[in-house]
mmCIF file of C-alpha atoms and ligand atoms in Angstrom:
data_model
loop_
_atom_site.group_PDB
_atom_site.id
_atom_site.type_symbol
_atom_site.label_atom_id
_atom_site.label_comp_id
_atom_site.label_asym_id
_atom_site.label_seq_id
_atom_site.Cartn_x
_atom_site.Cartn_y
_atom_site.Cartn_z
ATOM 1 C CA MET A 1 0.150 -0.108 -0.125
ATOM 2 C CA THR A 2 0.943 3.800 -0.459
ATOM 3 C CA ASN A 3 0.722 6.792 1.641
ATOM 4 C CA GLN A 4 -2.462 7.631 -0.447
ATOM 5 C CA ASP A 5 -4.006 4.004 -0.026
ATOM 6 C CA VAL A 6 -4.021 4.067 3.445
ATOM 7 C CA ILE A 7 -5.753 7.491 3.660
ATOM 8 C CA ARG A 8 -8.567 7.050 1.173
ATOM 9 C CA LEU A 9 -9.334 3.392 3.294
ATOM 10 C CA THR A 10 -9.306 4.972 6.530
ATOM 11 C CA ASP A 11 -11.413 8.203 4.878
ATOM 12 C CA ASP A 12 -13.817 5.950 3.424
ATOM 13 C CA TYR A 13 -14.157 3.511 6.436
ATOM 14 C CA THR A 14 -13.772 5.033 10.054
ATOM 15 C CA LEU A 15 -15.990 8.092 11.643
ATOM 16 C CA GLY A 16 -14.394 11.294 10.894
ATOM 17 C CA THR A 17 -13.268 12.116 14.385
ATOM 18 C CA TYR A 18 -9.790 13.265 13.849
ATOM 19 C CA LYS A 19 -8.361 15.758 11.400
ATOM 20 C CA ARG A 20 -4.990 13.961 10.794
ATOM 21 C CA PHE A 21 -1.578 14.790 8.592
ATOM 22 C CA PRO A 22 -1.839 13.606 5.473
ATOM 23 C CA VAL A 23 0.905 10.388 5.858
ATOM 24 C CA ALA A 24 0.721 7.008 6.912
ATOM 25 C CA LEU A 25 3.233 5.655 9.117
ATOM 26 C CA GLU A 26 4.191 2.007 8.734
ATOM 27 C CA ARG A 27 7.255 1.566 10.762
ATOM 28 C CA GLY A 28 10.341 2.902 12.795
ATOM 29 C CA GLU A 29 13.457 2.221 14.517
ATOM 30 C CA ASN A 30 13.825 4.169 18.013
ATOM 31 C CA ALA A 31 12.960 7.716 16.673
ATOM 32 C CA THR A 32 12.987 7.095 13.332
ATOM 33 C CA LEU A 33 10.110 6.781 11.531
ATOM 34 C CA TYR A 34 9.081 5.384 7.631
ATOM 35 C CA ASP A 35 5.971 6.002 5.948
ATOM 36 C CA PHE A 36 4.282 3.609 3.439
ATOM 37 C CA ASP A 37 6.219 5.960 0.502
ATOM 38 C CA GLY A 38 9.245 5.128 2.013
ATOM 39 C CA LYS A 39 9.796 8.868 3.536
ATOM 40 C CA ARG A 40 11.972 9.262 6.803
ATOM 41 C CA TYR A 41 10.434 11.229 9.706
ATOM 42 C CA ILE A 42 12.183 12.262 13.002
ATOM 43 C CA ASP A 43 9.783 11.678 15.504
ATOM 44 C CA PHE A 44 9.542 14.310 18.248
ATOM 45 C CA ALA A 45 5.875 13.282 18.901
ATOM 46 C CA SER A 46 6.284 9.566 20.356
ATOM 47 C CA GLY A 47 2.744 9.080 19.794
ATOM 48 C CA ILE A 48 1.792 11.669 22.209
ATOM 49 C CA GLY A 49 4.051 10.950 24.610
ATOM 50 C CA VAL A 50 2.989 7.116 24.563
ATOM 51 C CA CYS A 51 6.309 5.373 22.682
ATOM 52 C CA SER A 52 8.796 6.089 25.104
ATOM 53 C CA LEU A 53 11.186 3.439 24.055
ATOM 54 C CA GLY A 54 10.734 4.274 20.928
ATOM 55 C CA CYS A 55 9.868 1.848 17.691
ATOM 56 C CA GLY A 56 11.622 -1.950 18.332
ATOM 57 C CA ASN A 57 13.381 -1.668 21.685
ATOM 58 C CA ASP A 58 14.413 -4.892 22.079
ATOM 59 C CA ALA A 59 13.768 -5.453 25.538
ATOM 60 C CA TRP A 60 10.062 -4.283 25.448
ATOM 61 C CA VAL A 61 9.346 -6.238 22.000
ATOM 62 C CA SER A 62 11.199 -9.719 23.792
ATOM 63 C CA ALA A 63 9.126 -8.864 27.180
ATOM 64 C CA ILE A 64 5.807 -8.570 25.431
ATOM 65 C CA SER A 65 6.027 -11.500 22.928
ATOM 66 C CA ALA A 66 7.054 -14.029 25.535
ATOM 67 C CA GLN A 67 4.140 -12.862 27.464
ATOM 68 C CA ALA A 68 1.971 -12.857 24.324
ATOM 69 C CA LYS A 69 2.871 -16.604 23.973
ATOM 70 C CA LYS A 70 2.499 -17.851 27.657
ATOM 71 C CA LEU A 71 -0.896 -15.556 28.602
ATOM 72 C CA PRO A 72 -2.556 -13.054 26.932
ATOM 73 C CA HIS A 73 -5.565 -12.379 29.512
ATOM 74 C CA VAL A 74 -7.496 -13.803 31.960
ATOM 75 C CA SER A 75 -9.924 -11.261 33.594
ATOM 76 C CA ASN A 76 -9.384 -9.901 37.240
ATOM 77 C CA LEU A 77 -10.980 -12.746 38.249
ATOM 78 C CA PHE A 78 -7.620 -14.663 38.513
ATOM 79 C CA TYR A 79 -4.278 -13.172 39.572
ATOM 80 C CA THR A 80 -1.347 -12.941 36.956
ATOM 81 C CA GLU A 81 2.275 -11.947 37.413
ATOM 82 C CA PRO A 82 3.284 -9.334 34.995
ATOM 83 C CA ALA A 83 0.569 -6.861 36.747
ATOM 84 C CA ALA A 84 1.946 -7.360 40.367
ATOM 85 C CA GLU A 85 5.647 -6.870 39.019
ATOM 86 C CA THR A 86 4.388 -3.238 37.704
ATOM 87 C CA ALA A 87 2.425 -2.505 41.006
ATOM 88 C CA LYS A 88 5.171 -3.439 43.439
ATOM 89 C CA THR A 89 7.898 -1.679 41.430
ATOM 90 C CA LEU A 90 5.444 1.942 41.112
ATOM 91 C CA CYS A 91 4.664 1.558 44.989
ATOM 92 C CA GLU A 92 8.701 0.976 45.836
ATOM 93 C CA ARG A 93 9.208 3.844 43.626
ATOM 94 C CA THR A 94 7.097 6.314 44.946
ATOM 95 C CA GLY A 95 6.137 5.185 48.597
ATOM 96 C CA MET A 96 2.516 4.872 47.353
ATOM 97 C CA LYS A 97 0.508 1.857 48.671
ATOM 98 C CA GLY A 98 -1.378 0.247 45.914
ATOM 99 C CA ALA A 99 -2.300 0.596 42.404
ATOM 100 C CA PHE A 100 -5.452 0.022 40.118
ATOM 101 C CA PHE A 101 -5.137 -0.533 36.829
ATOM 102 C CA SER A 102 -6.498 0.968 33.421
ATOM 103 C CA ASN A 103 -6.149 1.067 29.662
ATOM 104 C CA SER A 104 -6.601 4.696 28.844
ATOM 105 C CA GLY A 105 -5.977 8.094 30.689
ATOM 106 C CA ALA A 106 -8.916 9.012 30.417
ATOM 107 C CA GLU A 107 -9.814 5.869 32.667
ATOM 108 C CA ALA A 108 -7.455 6.019 35.174
ATOM 109 C CA ASN A 109 -8.754 9.713 35.391
ATOM 110 C CA GLU A 110 -12.381 8.547 36.140
ATOM 111 C CA GLY A 111 -10.523 5.853 38.558
ATOM 112 C CA ALA A 112 -8.912 8.883 40.920
ATOM 113 C CA ILE A 113 -12.096 10.913 40.351
ATOM 114 C CA LYS A 114 -14.336 7.505 42.067
ATOM 115 C CA LEU A 115 -12.046 6.834 44.586
ATOM 116 C CA ALA A 116 -12.024 10.828 45.817
ATOM 117 C CA ARG A 117 -15.839 11.002 46.040
ATOM 118 C CA LYS A 118 -16.095 7.635 47.756
ATOM 119 C CA TYR A 119 -13.256 8.169 50.223
ATOM 120 C CA SER A 120 -15.359 11.396 51.247
ATOM 121 C CA PHE A 121 -17.888 9.551 51.323
ATOM 122 C CA ASP A 122 -17.091 6.728 53.441
ATOM 123 C CA LYS A 123 -15.443 9.497 56.011
ATOM 124 C CA TYR A 124 -17.932 12.465 55.701
ATOM 125 C CA GLY A 125 -21.618 11.025 53.964
ATOM 126 C CA ALA A 126 -23.234 12.706 51.462
ATOM 127 C CA GLY A 127 -22.985 16.171 49.846
ATOM 128 C CA ARG A 128 -18.831 16.176 49.503
ATOM 129 C CA SER A 129 -18.318 15.337 46.372
ATOM 130 C CA ASP A 130 -17.266 18.535 44.435
ATOM 131 C CA ILE A 131 -13.494 18.625 42.758
ATOM 132 C CA VAL A 132 -11.527 21.500 42.117
ATOM 133 C CA THR A 133 -9.744 21.255 38.648
ATOM 134 C CA LEU A 134 -7.635 24.151 36.976
ATOM 135 C CA ASN A 135 -8.452 25.843 34.011
ATOM 136 C CA HIS A 136 -6.458 25.214 31.014
ATOM 137 C CA SER A 137 -6.255 21.607 32.198
ATOM 138 C CA PHE A 138 -7.003 18.017 29.973
ATOM 139 C CA HIS A 139 -7.852 14.969 31.884
ATOM 140 C CA GLY A 140 -9.731 13.051 29.024
ATOM 141 C CA ARG A 141 -12.580 12.243 26.741
ATOM 142 C CA THR A 142 -15.067 10.894 29.220
ATOM 143 C CA ILE A 143 -18.462 12.519 29.988
ATOM 144 C CA THR A 144 -16.771 12.710 33.493
ATOM 145 C CA THR A 145 -13.538 13.893 32.489
ATOM 146 C CA LEU A 146 -14.472 16.624 29.673
ATOM 147 C CA ALA A 147 -16.015 18.085 32.914
ATOM 148 C CA ALA A 148 -13.140 17.781 34.800
ATOM 149 C CA THR A 149 -11.260 19.435 31.962
ATOM 150 C CA GLY A 150 -10.943 23.136 33.023
ATOM 151 C CA GLN A 151 -11.580 24.607 28.783
ATOM 152 C CA ASP A 152 -14.676 25.883 27.976
ATOM 153 C CA VAL A 153 -14.072 24.275 24.336
ATOM 154 C CA PHE A 154 -14.603 21.102 25.730
ATOM 155 C CA HIS A 155 -17.910 21.748 27.296
ATOM 156 C CA ASN A 156 -20.133 21.334 24.208
ATOM 157 C CA TYR A 157 -22.373 18.806 22.453
ATOM 158 C CA PHE A 158 -22.557 16.330 25.117
ATOM 159 C CA PHE A 159 -25.029 18.079 27.990
ATOM 160 C CA PRO A 160 -25.791 17.052 30.334
ATOM 161 C CA PHE A 161 -22.048 16.371 31.833
ATOM 162 C CA THR A 162 -21.115 14.962 34.848
ATOM 163 C CA GLU A 163 -21.878 17.551 37.802
ATOM 164 C CA GLY A 164 -19.642 18.224 40.680
ATOM 165 C CA PHE A 165 -16.409 20.117 38.835
ATOM 166 C CA VAL A 166 -15.632 23.290 40.034
ATOM 167 C CA HIS A 167 -12.581 25.356 37.806
ATOM 168 C CA ALA A 168 -9.907 27.676 39.441
ATOM 169 C CA GLU A 169 -7.367 29.534 37.788
ATOM 170 C CA PRO A 170 -3.679 27.915 38.276
ATOM 171 C CA ASN A 171 -1.138 29.736 40.104
ATOM 172 C CA ASP A 172 -3.993 31.204 42.432
ATOM 173 C CA ALA A 173 -3.578 29.250 45.573
ATOM 174 C CA ALA A 174 -6.511 31.882 47.184
ATOM 175 C CA GLY A 175 -8.545 31.236 44.422
ATOM 176 C CA VAL A 176 -7.981 27.179 44.853
ATOM 177 C CA LYS A 177 -8.908 27.693 48.860
ATOM 178 C CA ALA A 178 -12.281 29.773 47.950
ATOM 179 C CA ALA A 179 -13.220 27.095 45.745
ATOM 180 C CA CYS A 180 -13.555 24.806 48.406
ATOM 181 C CA SER A 181 -14.740 27.281 50.873
ATOM 182 C CA ASN A 182 -18.462 26.075 50.811
ATOM 183 C CA GLY A 183 -17.167 22.338 52.492
ATOM 184 C CA THR A 184 -18.380 20.314 49.381
ATOM 185 C CA VAL A 185 -15.233 20.213 47.993
ATOM 186 C CA CYS A 186 -13.583 16.313 48.595
ATOM 187 C CA ALA A 187 -10.326 16.863 45.991
ATOM 188 C CA VAL A 188 -8.721 18.906 43.904
ATOM 189 C CA LEU A 189 -7.142 17.572 40.953
ATOM 190 C CA MET A 190 -4.380 19.119 38.781
ATOM 191 C CA GLU A 191 -1.926 18.299 36.275
ATOM 192 C CA LEU A 192 1.784 19.493 37.237
ATOM 193 C CA ILE A 193 2.532 20.781 33.936
ATOM 194 C CA GLN A 194 -0.628 21.110 31.943
ATOM 195 C CA GLY A 195 0.204 19.166 28.386
ATOM 196 C CA GLU A 196 -2.794 19.947 25.873
ATOM 197 C CA GLY A 197 -3.354 23.401 27.726
ATOM 198 C CA GLY A 198 0.346 24.278 26.355
ATOM 199 C CA VAL A 199 2.761 23.105 28.480
ATOM 200 C CA LEU A 200 2.408 25.279 31.317
ATOM 201 C CA PRO A 201 4.219 24.118 34.182
ATOM 202 C CA LEU A 202 2.562 25.538 37.951
ATOM 203 C CA ASP A 203 4.424 27.262 40.083
ATOM 204 C CA LYS A 204 5.869 25.014 42.791
ATOM 205 C CA SER A 205 5.387 27.582 45.538
ATOM 206 C CA PHE A 206 1.028 27.351 44.339
ATOM 207 C CA VAL A 207 1.301 23.550 44.082
ATOM 208 C CA GLN A 208 3.137 23.272 47.747
ATOM 209 C CA GLU A 209 0.398 25.949 49.022
ATOM 210 C CA VAL A 210 -2.686 24.101 47.800
ATOM 211 C CA ALA A 211 -1.310 20.737 48.593
ATOM 212 C CA GLY A 212 -0.918 22.161 52.359
ATOM 213 C CA PHE A 213 -4.106 23.690 52.334
ATOM 214 C CA CYS A 214 -5.973 20.164 51.182
ATOM 215 C CA LYS A 215 -3.694 18.157 53.622
ATOM 216 C CA SER A 216 -5.551 20.734 56.712
ATOM 217 C CA ARG A 217 -9.050 19.988 55.452
ATOM 218 C CA ASP A 218 -8.565 16.116 54.205
ATOM 219 C CA ILE A 219 -9.034 17.047 50.701
ATOM 220 C CA LEU A 220 -7.610 14.700 48.617
ATOM 221 C CA LEU A 221 -4.635 15.983 46.344
ATOM 222 C CA LEU A 222 -5.063 14.327 43.204
ATOM 223 C CA VAL A 223 -1.903 14.800 40.267
ATOM 224 C CA ASP A 224 -2.854 13.845 36.552
ATOM 225 C CA GLU A 225 0.821 12.306 35.463
ATOM 226 C CA VAL A 226 -1.056 11.053 32.659
ATOM 227 C CA GLN A 227 1.337 12.782 30.349
ATOM 228 C CA THR A 228 4.236 14.242 32.679
ATOM 229 C CA GLY A 229 4.479 10.421 34.084
ATOM 230 C CA VAL A 230 6.744 7.599 33.914
ATOM 231 C CA GLY A 231 10.408 9.690 33.041
ATOM 232 C CA ARG A 232 8.813 12.223 30.958
ATOM 233 C CA THR A 233 9.828 14.856 32.702
ATOM 234 C CA GLY A 234 13.154 13.722 34.012
ATOM 235 C CA THR A 235 11.582 11.577 37.254
ATOM 236 C CA LEU A 236 9.798 8.450 37.481
ATOM 237 C CA PHE A 237 6.748 11.145 38.624
ATOM 238 C CA CYS A 238 6.846 14.944 37.782
ATOM 239 C CA TYR A 239 5.805 15.222 41.379
ATOM 240 C CA GLN A 240 8.519 13.996 42.647
ATOM 241 C CA GLN A 241 10.293 17.241 41.605
ATOM 242 C CA TYR A 242 7.533 19.327 43.327
ATOM 243 C CA GLY A 243 8.218 18.367 46.602
ATOM 244 C CA ILE A 244 4.936 17.274 47.483
ATOM 245 C CA GLU A 245 3.214 13.999 48.507
ATOM 246 C CA PRO A 246 -0.133 13.443 46.110
ATOM 247 C CA ASP A 247 -2.959 11.143 47.696
ATOM 248 C CA VAL A 248 -3.484 9.777 44.134
ATOM 249 C CA VAL A 249 -1.531 9.817 41.194
ATOM 250 C CA SER A 250 -2.807 9.047 37.807
ATOM 251 C CA PHE A 251 -0.720 7.693 34.723
ATOM 252 C CA ALA A 252 -0.916 5.928 31.019
ATOM 253 C CA LYS A 253 0.485 7.150 27.839
ATOM 254 C CA GLY A 254 4.437 6.289 28.370
ATOM 255 C CA ILE A 255 3.467 3.793 30.954
ATOM 256 C CA ALA A 256 3.676 0.349 28.524
ATOM 257 C CA ALA A 257 5.569 2.162 25.517
ATOM 258 C CA GLY A 258 2.933 1.596 23.064
ATOM 259 C CA LEU A 259 0.114 -0.716 24.540
ATOM 260 C CA PRO A 260 -3.165 0.485 25.972
ATOM 261 C CA PHE A 261 -2.582 0.624 30.324
ATOM 262 C CA GLY A 262 -2.940 3.264 33.033
ATOM 263 C CA GLY A 263 -4.048 3.663 36.684
ATOM 264 C CA VAL A 264 -4.253 5.451 39.855
ATOM 265 C CA LEU A 265 -1.592 4.833 42.313
ATOM 266 C CA ALA A 266 -3.134 5.628 45.925
ATOM 267 C CA ASN A 267 -1.301 6.421 49.249
ATOM 268 C CA ASP A 268 -1.696 4.857 52.649
ATOM 269 C CA SER A 269 -4.716 6.594 53.515
ATOM 270 C CA CYS A 270 -6.675 6.013 50.971
ATOM 271 C CA ALA A 271 -5.320 2.615 49.476
ATOM 272 C CA GLY A 272 -8.542 1.077 51.206
ATOM 273 C CA THR A 273 -11.338 2.970 49.216
ATOM 274 C CA LEU A 274 -11.691 1.178 45.811
ATOM 275 C CA SER A 275 -12.567 -2.084 48.006
ATOM 276 C CA ALA A 276 -13.688 -5.200 46.312
ATOM 277 C CA GLY A 277 -16.419 -4.699 43.863
ATOM 278 C CA THR A 278 -16.752 -0.756 44.262
ATOM 279 C CA HIS A 279 -14.805 -0.517 40.906
ATOM 280 C CA ALA A 280 -12.666 -2.676 37.538
ATOM 281 C CA THR A 281 -12.347 -3.013 34.421
ATOM 282 C CA THR A 282 -12.227 -6.396 31.817
ATOM 283 C CA PHE A 283 -8.649 -5.224 30.352
ATOM 284 C CA GLY A 284 -6.974 -3.587 33.517
ATOM 285 C CA GLY A 285 -3.843 -4.845 34.437
ATOM 286 C CA ASN A 286 -3.356 -7.071 31.098
ATOM 287 C CA PRO A 287 -0.255 -9.314 31.275
ATOM 288 C CA ILE A 288 1.145 -7.975 27.406
ATOM 289 C CA CYS A 289 0.434 -4.351 28.433
ATOM 290 C CA ALA A 290 1.848 -5.057 32.181
ATOM 291 C CA ALA A 291 4.481 -6.920 30.461
ATOM 292 C CA GLY A 292 5.450 -3.866 28.467
ATOM 293 C CA ALA A 293 5.389 -1.566 31.812
ATOM 294 C CA ASN A 294 7.362 -3.663 33.354
ATOM 295 C CA ALA A 295 10.236 -3.261 30.288
ATOM 296 C CA VAL A 296 9.907 -0.076 30.622
ATOM 297 C CA LEU A 297 10.136 0.268 34.585
ATOM 298 C CA ALA A 298 13.306 -1.594 34.215
ATOM 299 C CA THR A 299 14.822 0.924 31.368
ATOM 300 C CA LEU A 300 14.140 4.061 33.632
ATOM 301 C CA THR A 301 17.483 3.669 35.890
ATOM 302 C CA PRO A 302 18.705 7.108 37.587
ATOM 303 C CA GLU A 303 21.206 7.174 35.100
ATOM 304 C CA PHE A 304 18.802 6.899 32.103
ATOM 305 C CA LEU A 305 16.507 9.572 33.807
ATOM 306 C CA GLY A 306 19.808 11.796 34.245
ATOM 307 C CA GLU A 307 20.087 11.556 30.410
ATOM 308 C CA VAL A 308 16.545 12.562 29.866
ATOM 309 C CA VAL A 309 17.016 15.570 32.024
ATOM 310 C CA GLN A 310 20.345 16.069 29.941
ATOM 311 C CA LYS A 311 18.578 15.680 26.670
ATOM 312 C CA GLY A 312 15.858 17.918 27.386
ATOM 313 C CA GLU A 313 17.780 21.153 28.352
ATOM 314 C CA SER A 314 20.434 20.479 25.364
ATOM 315 C CA ILE A 315 17.297 20.877 23.203
ATOM 316 C CA ARG A 316 16.019 23.710 25.335
ATOM 317 C CA LYS A 317 19.095 25.340 25.297
ATOM 318 C CA ALA A 318 19.552 25.131 21.229
ATOM 319 C CA ILE A 319 16.211 26.337 20.468
ATOM 320 C CA ALA A 320 16.495 29.348 22.821
ATOM 321 C CA ASP A 321 20.043 30.111 21.493
ATOM 322 C CA TRP A 322 19.023 30.460 17.715
ATOM 323 C CA LYS A 323 16.950 33.449 19.126
ATOM 324 C CA LEU A 324 14.513 33.511 16.606
ATOM 325 C CA PRO A 325 11.955 36.104 16.528
ATOM 326 C CA VAL A 326 9.055 33.632 15.981
ATOM 327 C CA VAL A 327 10.023 31.706 19.702
ATOM 328 C CA SER A 328 8.607 33.933 22.669
ATOM 329 C CA SER A 329 9.232 31.352 24.947
ATOM 330 C CA VAL A 330 10.553 28.027 25.739
ATOM 331 C CA ARG A 331 9.390 25.579 28.576
ATOM 332 C CA GLY A 332 8.845 22.023 30.299
ATOM 333 C CA LEU A 333 10.906 19.840 32.072
ATOM 334 C CA GLY A 334 12.493 16.787 30.701
ATOM 335 C CA LEU A 335 11.526 15.811 27.321
ATOM 336 C CA MET A 336 8.280 17.548 27.253
ATOM 337 C CA ILE A 337 9.066 20.617 25.977
ATOM 338 C CA GLY A 338 7.106 23.745 24.669
ATOM 339 C CA ILE A 339 7.964 26.542 22.194
ATOM 340 C CA GLY A 340 5.475 29.386 22.721
ATOM 341 C CA VAL A 341 6.004 31.017 18.771
ATOM 342 C CA THR A 342 4.044 33.934 17.139
ATOM 343 C CA CYS A 343 3.072 32.214 13.812
ATOM 344 C CA SER A 344 0.115 30.233 13.811
ATOM 345 C CA HIS A 345 1.422 26.796 15.693
ATOM 346 C CA ARG A 346 -0.665 24.157 13.874
ATOM 347 C CA GLU A 347 0.600 25.663 10.460
ATOM 348 C CA ALA A 348 4.324 25.470 11.751
ATOM 349 C CA VAL A 349 3.936 21.606 12.772
ATOM 350 C CA GLY A 350 2.033 21.000 9.540
ATOM 351 C CA LYS A 351 5.350 21.755 7.616
ATOM 352 C CA MET A 352 7.507 20.029 9.653
ATOM 353 C CA VAL A 353 5.444 17.213 9.183
ATOM 354 C CA SER A 354 6.083 17.938 5.529
ATOM 355 C CA SER A 355 9.558 18.205 6.027
ATOM 356 C CA GLY A 356 10.165 14.764 7.840
ATOM 357 C CA LEU A 357 10.029 16.112 11.582
ATOM 358 C CA LEU A 358 6.365 15.284 13.795
ATOM 359 C CA ALA A 359 5.970 17.523 16.540
ATOM 360 C CA LEU A 360 2.659 18.243 18.034
ATOM 361 C CA THR A 361 0.969 21.239 19.205
ATOM 362 C CA ALA A 362 -0.882 22.466 22.765
ATOM 363 C CA GLY A 363 -2.801 24.857 23.494
ATOM 364 C CA GLU A 364 -3.735 28.489 21.579
ATOM 365 C CA ASP A 365 0.335 29.470 20.788
ATOM 366 C CA THR A 366 2.848 26.109 21.424
ATOM 367 C CA ILE A 367 4.643 23.707 19.590
ATOM 368 C CA ARG A 368 4.739 20.700 21.624
ATOM 369 C CA LEU A 369 7.849 18.114 21.496
ATOM 370 C CA MET A 370 7.987 15.102 23.369
ATOM 371 C CA PRO A 371 10.145 12.533 21.231
ATOM 372 C CA PRO A 372 10.572 8.777 23.010
ATOM 373 C CA LEU A 373 12.891 9.105 25.875
ATOM 374 C CA THR A 374 15.158 7.225 24.064
ATOM 375 C CA ILE A 375 16.108 9.215 21.284
ATOM 376 C CA THR A 376 19.928 9.665 20.364
ATOM 377 C CA LYS A 377 22.184 12.712 20.114
ATOM 378 C CA ASP A 378 22.023 12.040 16.128
ATOM 379 C CA GLU A 379 18.193 11.747 15.954
ATOM 380 C CA ILE A 380 18.058 15.035 18.152
ATOM 381 C CA ASP A 381 19.808 16.899 15.760
ATOM 382 C CA ALA A 382 18.287 15.696 12.464
ATOM 383 C CA GLY A 383 15.299 16.953 14.398
ATOM 384 C CA LEU A 384 16.294 20.367 15.775
ATOM 385 C CA THR A 385 17.920 21.107 11.716
ATOM 386 C CA ILE A 386 14.586 21.166 10.454
ATOM 387 C CA LEU A 387 12.803 22.382 13.171
ATOM 388 C CA LYS A 388 15.020 25.228 13.005
ATOM 389 C CA THR A 389 14.725 25.331 9.157
ATOM 390 C CA ILE A 390 11.171 25.721 9.725
ATOM 391 C CA LEU A 391 10.690 28.275 12.554
ATOM 392 C CA SER A 392 13.236 30.564 10.258
ATOM 393 C CA THR A 393 11.055 31.125 7.430
ATOM 394 C CA TYR A 394 8.602 33.083 9.992
HETATM 395 C C1 PLP B 1 -3.855 12.525 26.807
HETATM 396 C C2 PLP B 1 -4.188 12.962 28.555
HETATM 397 C C3 PLP B 1 -5.510 12.540 28.965
HETATM 398 C C4 PLP B 1 -6.543 11.337 28.691
HETATM 399 O O1 PLP B 1 -5.580 10.364 28.278
HETATM 400 P P1 PLP B 1 -6.172 8.936 27.322
HETATM 401 O O2 PLP B 1 -5.291 7.717 26.987
HETATM 402 O O3 PLP B 1 -6.135 9.752 25.900
HETATM 403 O O4 PLP B 1 -7.783 8.831 27.950
HETATM 404 C C5 PLP B 1 -5.768 12.934 30.483
HETATM 405 N N1 PLP B 1 -5.073 13.699 31.055
HETATM 406 C C6 PLP B 1 -3.814 14.082 30.673
HETATM 407 C C7 PLP B 1 -2.786 15.088 31.431
HETATM 408 C C8 PLP B 1 -3.457 13.420 29.459
HETATM 409 O O5 PLP B 1 -2.066 14.377 29.048
#
């Protein structure tokens, strides 16, 4: 098949929910991908932060292949080994008490929201079910996580949305406290770097103040690390750089390096909340996905994470050093990078894709780079050359 064949087939037989680039990708090696016409692309997107180990990572391929041969799935009516290992590793490396596994980020956040509401119901009874989220946030596409998302563009068409979400301004601790003042709030949910909203890192002082406030009121702090988690920002989870201890952390995207996997981690005080029969999912903890996650977690050694930090810093520095008029700011942590631009970010990314560089947009004016964590220096240099060429045309 050619690119055009795949594009025509897709457009003929799938619902038109996606506005796609006119490229059909066929295969790749680490951060270098090829389309059906044999054209080469440097991957600064990794499938929106999913392919954390790039394409064809040997340890990951053997782990998931071996598990696929042994046992693909059994349901959560039985015990399996890979998910138990994933949970143990995540808890040991975070100090959290227990994990619940899902298949996606939205579903992970649904779990966090259900946990928070039940925690409060168990302790305080009905009427304390509101959850404060931040403007510019993104928490998913289910009816509930759309309601949680603090962007009005997502609150259309699908009424009625789930009740009980209150939005506050990021980096305004007084505003968050005011939103919590009537005693109906059970949790605050936030991303530490707002990803879809524009790669906007929250201020450390704001996050710490909210964390302290939540603790003093027994309001749970839920951190959505679906995008920032699993090594993306240079630590296993981003909250570990913010000096806070959330009650619940959700994760997904990069955890299994390309397989649909996610979940929540809960700390000591709320690990018992989702008791038997209160929450479940058929695919959650799937052994093949968990085997993939174990390969990812084994890769994320302190040395490896140190390299993620360095690669991110070198990319941000390179872009800033170009001093291009179109670039208004360079933000982010680790390999989650935002470039604020004064041109149309969509048009610029479209030109990059045509020129062989896969990049992402975020917010209103941001080009977002999230390469595989395993990207090599040569691949970074090749990608930056294209990035500079395109941004220099503005
Ligand atoms: C992508 C994302 C989600 C939604 O994840 P899905 O797997 O698409 O359901 C939720 N929260 C954040 C912060 C995300 O970046």
